[in-house]
mmCIF file of C-alpha atoms and ligand atoms in Angstrom:
data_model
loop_
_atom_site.group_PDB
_atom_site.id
_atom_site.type_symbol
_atom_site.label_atom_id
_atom_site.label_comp_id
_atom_site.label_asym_id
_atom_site.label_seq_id
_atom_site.Cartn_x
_atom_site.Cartn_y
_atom_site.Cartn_z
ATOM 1 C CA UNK A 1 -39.699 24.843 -39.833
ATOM 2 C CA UNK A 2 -36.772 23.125 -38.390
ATOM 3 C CA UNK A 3 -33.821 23.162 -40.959
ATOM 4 C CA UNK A 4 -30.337 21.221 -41.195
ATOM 5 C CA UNK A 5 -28.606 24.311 -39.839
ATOM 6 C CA UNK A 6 -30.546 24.337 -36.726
ATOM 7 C CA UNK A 7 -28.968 20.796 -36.304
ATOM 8 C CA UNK A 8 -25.456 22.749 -36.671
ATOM 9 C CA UNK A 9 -26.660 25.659 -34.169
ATOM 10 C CA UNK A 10 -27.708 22.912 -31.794
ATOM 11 C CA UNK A 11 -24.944 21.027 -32.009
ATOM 12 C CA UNK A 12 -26.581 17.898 -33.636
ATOM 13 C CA UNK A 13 -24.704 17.751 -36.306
ATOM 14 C CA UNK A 14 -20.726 18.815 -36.577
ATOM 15 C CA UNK A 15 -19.574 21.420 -38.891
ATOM 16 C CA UNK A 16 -16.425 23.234 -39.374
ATOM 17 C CA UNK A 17 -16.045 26.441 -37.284
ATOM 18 C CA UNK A 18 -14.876 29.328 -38.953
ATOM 19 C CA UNK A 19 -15.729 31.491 -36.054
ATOM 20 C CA UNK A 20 -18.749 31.941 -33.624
ATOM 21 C CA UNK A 21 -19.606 34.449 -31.743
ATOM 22 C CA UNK A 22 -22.970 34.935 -29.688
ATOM 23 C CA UNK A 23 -25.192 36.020 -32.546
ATOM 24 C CA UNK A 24 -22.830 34.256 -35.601
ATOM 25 C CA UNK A 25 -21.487 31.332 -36.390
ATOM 26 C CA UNK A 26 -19.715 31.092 -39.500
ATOM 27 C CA UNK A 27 -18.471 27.244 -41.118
ATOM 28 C CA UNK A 28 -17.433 25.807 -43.975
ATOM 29 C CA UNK A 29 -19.883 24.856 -46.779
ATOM 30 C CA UNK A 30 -20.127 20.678 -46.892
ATOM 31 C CA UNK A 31 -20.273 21.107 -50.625
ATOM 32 C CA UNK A 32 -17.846 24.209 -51.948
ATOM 33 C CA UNK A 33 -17.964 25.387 -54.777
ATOM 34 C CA UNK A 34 -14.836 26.503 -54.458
ATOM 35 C CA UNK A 35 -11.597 25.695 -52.076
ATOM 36 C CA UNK A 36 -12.527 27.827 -48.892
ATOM 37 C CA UNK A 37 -16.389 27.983 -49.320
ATOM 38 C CA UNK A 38 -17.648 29.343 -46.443
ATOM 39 C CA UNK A 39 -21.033 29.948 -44.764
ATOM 40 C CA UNK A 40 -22.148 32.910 -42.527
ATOM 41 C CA UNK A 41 -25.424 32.603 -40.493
ATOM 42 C CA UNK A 42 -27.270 34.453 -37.929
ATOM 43 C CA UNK A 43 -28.050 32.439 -34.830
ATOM 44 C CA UNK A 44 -31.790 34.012 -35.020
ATOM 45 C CA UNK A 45 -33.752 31.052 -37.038
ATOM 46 C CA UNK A 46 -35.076 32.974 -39.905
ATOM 47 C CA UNK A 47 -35.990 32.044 -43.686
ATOM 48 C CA UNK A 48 -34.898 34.972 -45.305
ATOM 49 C CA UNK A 49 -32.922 38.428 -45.445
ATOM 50 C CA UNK A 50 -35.788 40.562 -45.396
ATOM 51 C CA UNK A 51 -36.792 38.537 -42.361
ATOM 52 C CA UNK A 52 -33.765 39.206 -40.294
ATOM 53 C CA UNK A 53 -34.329 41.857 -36.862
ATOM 54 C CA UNK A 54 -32.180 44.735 -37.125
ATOM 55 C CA UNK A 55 -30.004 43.724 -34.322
ATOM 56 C CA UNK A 56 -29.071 40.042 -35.772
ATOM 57 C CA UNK A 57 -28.284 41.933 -39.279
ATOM 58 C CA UNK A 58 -26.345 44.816 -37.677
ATOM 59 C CA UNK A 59 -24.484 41.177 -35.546
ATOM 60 C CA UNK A 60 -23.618 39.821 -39.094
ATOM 61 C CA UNK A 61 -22.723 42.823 -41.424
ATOM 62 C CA UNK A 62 -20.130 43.873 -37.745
ATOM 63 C CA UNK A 63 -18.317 39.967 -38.371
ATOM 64 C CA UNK A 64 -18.857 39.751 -42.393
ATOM 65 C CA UNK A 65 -15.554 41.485 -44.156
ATOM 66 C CA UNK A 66 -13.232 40.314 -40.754
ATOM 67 C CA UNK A 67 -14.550 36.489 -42.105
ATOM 68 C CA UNK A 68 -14.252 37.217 -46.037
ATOM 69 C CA UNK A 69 -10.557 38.554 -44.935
ATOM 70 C CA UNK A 70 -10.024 35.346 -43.456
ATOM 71 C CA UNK A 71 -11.513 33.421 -46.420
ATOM 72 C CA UNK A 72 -8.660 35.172 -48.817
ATOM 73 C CA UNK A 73 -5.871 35.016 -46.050
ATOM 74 C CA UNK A 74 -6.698 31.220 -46.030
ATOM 75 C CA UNK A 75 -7.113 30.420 -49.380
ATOM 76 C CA UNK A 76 -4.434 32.713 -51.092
ATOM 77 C CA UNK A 77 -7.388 34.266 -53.388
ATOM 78 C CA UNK A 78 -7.822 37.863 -54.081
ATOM 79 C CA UNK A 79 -11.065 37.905 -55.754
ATOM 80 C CA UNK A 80 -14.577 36.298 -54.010
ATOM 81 C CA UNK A 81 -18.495 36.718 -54.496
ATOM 82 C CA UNK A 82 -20.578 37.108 -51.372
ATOM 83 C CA UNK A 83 -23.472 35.202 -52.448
ATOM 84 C CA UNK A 84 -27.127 35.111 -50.425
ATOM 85 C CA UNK A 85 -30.170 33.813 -52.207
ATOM 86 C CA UNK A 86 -33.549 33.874 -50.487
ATOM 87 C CA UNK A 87 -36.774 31.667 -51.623
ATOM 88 C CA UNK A 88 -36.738 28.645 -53.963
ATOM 89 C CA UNK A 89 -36.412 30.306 -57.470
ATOM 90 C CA UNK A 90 -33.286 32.267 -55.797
ATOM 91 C CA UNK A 91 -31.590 28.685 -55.555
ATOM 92 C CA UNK A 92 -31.927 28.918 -51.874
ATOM 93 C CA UNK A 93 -32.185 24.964 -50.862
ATOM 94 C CA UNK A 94 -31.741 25.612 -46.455
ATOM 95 C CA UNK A 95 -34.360 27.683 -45.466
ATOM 96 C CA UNK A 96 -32.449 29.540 -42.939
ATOM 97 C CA UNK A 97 -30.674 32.906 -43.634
ATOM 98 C CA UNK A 98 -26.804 32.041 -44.351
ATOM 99 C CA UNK A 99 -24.340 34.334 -46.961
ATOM 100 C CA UNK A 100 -21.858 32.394 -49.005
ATOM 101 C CA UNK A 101 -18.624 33.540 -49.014
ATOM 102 C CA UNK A 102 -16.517 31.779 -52.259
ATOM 103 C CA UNK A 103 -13.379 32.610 -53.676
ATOM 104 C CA UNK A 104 -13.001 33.282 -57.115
ATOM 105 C CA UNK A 105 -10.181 31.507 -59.021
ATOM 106 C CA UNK A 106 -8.524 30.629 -62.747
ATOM 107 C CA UNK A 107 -10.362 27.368 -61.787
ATOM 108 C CA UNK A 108 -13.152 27.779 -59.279
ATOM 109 C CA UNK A 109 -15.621 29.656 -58.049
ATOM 110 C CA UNK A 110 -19.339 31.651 -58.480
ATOM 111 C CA UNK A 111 -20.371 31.432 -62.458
ATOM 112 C CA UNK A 112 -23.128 34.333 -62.794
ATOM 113 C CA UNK A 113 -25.252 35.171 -65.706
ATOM 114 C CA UNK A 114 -25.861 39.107 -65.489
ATOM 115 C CA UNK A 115 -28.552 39.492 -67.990
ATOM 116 C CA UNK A 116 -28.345 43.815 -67.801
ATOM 117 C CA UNK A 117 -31.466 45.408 -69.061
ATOM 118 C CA UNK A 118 -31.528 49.231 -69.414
ATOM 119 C CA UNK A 119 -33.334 51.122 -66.508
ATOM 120 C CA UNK A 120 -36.906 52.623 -67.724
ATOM 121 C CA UNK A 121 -37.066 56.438 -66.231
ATOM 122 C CA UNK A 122 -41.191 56.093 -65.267
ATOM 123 C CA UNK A 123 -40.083 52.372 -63.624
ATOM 124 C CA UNK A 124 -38.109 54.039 -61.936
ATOM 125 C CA UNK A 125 -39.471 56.826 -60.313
ATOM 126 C CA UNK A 126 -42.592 54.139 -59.607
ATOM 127 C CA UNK A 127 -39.968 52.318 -57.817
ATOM 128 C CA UNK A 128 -38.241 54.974 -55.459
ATOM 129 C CA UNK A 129 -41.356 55.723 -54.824
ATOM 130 C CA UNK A 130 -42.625 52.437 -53.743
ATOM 131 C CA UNK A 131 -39.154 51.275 -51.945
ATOM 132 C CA UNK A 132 -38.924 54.954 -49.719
ATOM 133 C CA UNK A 133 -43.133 54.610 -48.703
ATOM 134 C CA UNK A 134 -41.469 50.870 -47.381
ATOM 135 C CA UNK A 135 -38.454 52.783 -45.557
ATOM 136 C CA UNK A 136 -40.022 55.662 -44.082
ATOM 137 C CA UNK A 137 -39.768 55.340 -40.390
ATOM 138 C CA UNK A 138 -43.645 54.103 -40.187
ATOM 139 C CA UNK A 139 -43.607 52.622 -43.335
HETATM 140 P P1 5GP B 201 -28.393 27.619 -50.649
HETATM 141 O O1 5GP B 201 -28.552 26.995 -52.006
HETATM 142 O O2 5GP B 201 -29.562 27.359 -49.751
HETATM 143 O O3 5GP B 201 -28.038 29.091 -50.738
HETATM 144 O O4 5GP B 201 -27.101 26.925 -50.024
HETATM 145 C C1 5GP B 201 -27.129 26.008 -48.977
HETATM 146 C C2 5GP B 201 -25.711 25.553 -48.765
HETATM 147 O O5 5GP B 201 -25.662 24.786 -47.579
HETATM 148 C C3 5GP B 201 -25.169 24.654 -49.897
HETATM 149 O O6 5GP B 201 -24.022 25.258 -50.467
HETATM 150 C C4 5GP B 201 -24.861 23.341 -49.197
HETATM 151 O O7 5GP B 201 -23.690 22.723 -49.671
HETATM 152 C C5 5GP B 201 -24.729 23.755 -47.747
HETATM 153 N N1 5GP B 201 -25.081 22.709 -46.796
HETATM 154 C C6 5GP B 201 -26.226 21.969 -46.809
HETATM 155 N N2 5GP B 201 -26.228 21.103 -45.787
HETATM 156 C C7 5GP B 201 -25.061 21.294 -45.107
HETATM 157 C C8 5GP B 201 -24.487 20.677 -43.948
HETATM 158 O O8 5GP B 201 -25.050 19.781 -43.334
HETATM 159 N N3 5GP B 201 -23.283 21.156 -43.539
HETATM 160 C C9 5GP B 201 -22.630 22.162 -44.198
HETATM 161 N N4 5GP B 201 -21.438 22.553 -43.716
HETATM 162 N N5 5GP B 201 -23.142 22.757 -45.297
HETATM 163 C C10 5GP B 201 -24.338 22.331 -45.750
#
């Protein structure tokens, strides 16, 4: 499904470039949360993370900290979340993978609720065990 970032990647609709490259193209957010809000997205049109081929992952996570240092060299800050939410009840609204990069300020910025638990030991082992079946080479 066609989303409002494929209009960016296609030119459609103007943005402001942060930097491009041929698997990237990073912009500013149209509605910041904070003074410098920026948005990184892979060129390949995918929903979600977990989605993403290795090589458009490996594209981002090679241009991600150069564009965060830019962010803070910009904006003067010293302190920023990298934010990426994925599916509906993560409060992703485009459906197209993109990674927020927002300073945090005295006055601006990411407001999270961390709601810690304490880490169960059987949970956990069912876990590991789960997750590594997933990442085994075949899995
Ligand atoms: P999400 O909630 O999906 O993680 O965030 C989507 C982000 O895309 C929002 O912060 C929103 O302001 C931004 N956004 C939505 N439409 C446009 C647009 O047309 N141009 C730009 N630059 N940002 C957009």
């Amino acid at each position: 499904m066609s989303t409002i970032f494929d209009k960016i990647l296609d030119g459609e609709i103007l943005c402001h470039k942060v930097y491009e490259d041929d698997h990237v193209l990073a912009f500013l957010d149209i509605g910041p949360i904070a003074d410098g809000h920026t948005l990184v997205i892979p060129k390949e049109r995918k929903a979600q993370l977990d989605q993403l081929s290795d090589e458009a992952a490996a594209a981002i996570g090679r241009v991600l900290p150069r564009i965060c240092r830019a962010v803070l060299a910009a904006t003067g800050a010293s302190a920023y979340n990298v934010l990426q939410n994925n599916g509906g009840m993560a409060h992703q609204v485009v459906k197209h993978v993109h990674f927020h990069v927002i300073p945090k300020t005295a006055i601006g910025g990411l407001g999270i609720n961390w709601p810690a638990g304490q880490l169960d030991g059987e949970r956990a082992k069912e876990l590991t065990e789960a997750m590594s079946a997933h990442l085994a080479p075949n899995g």
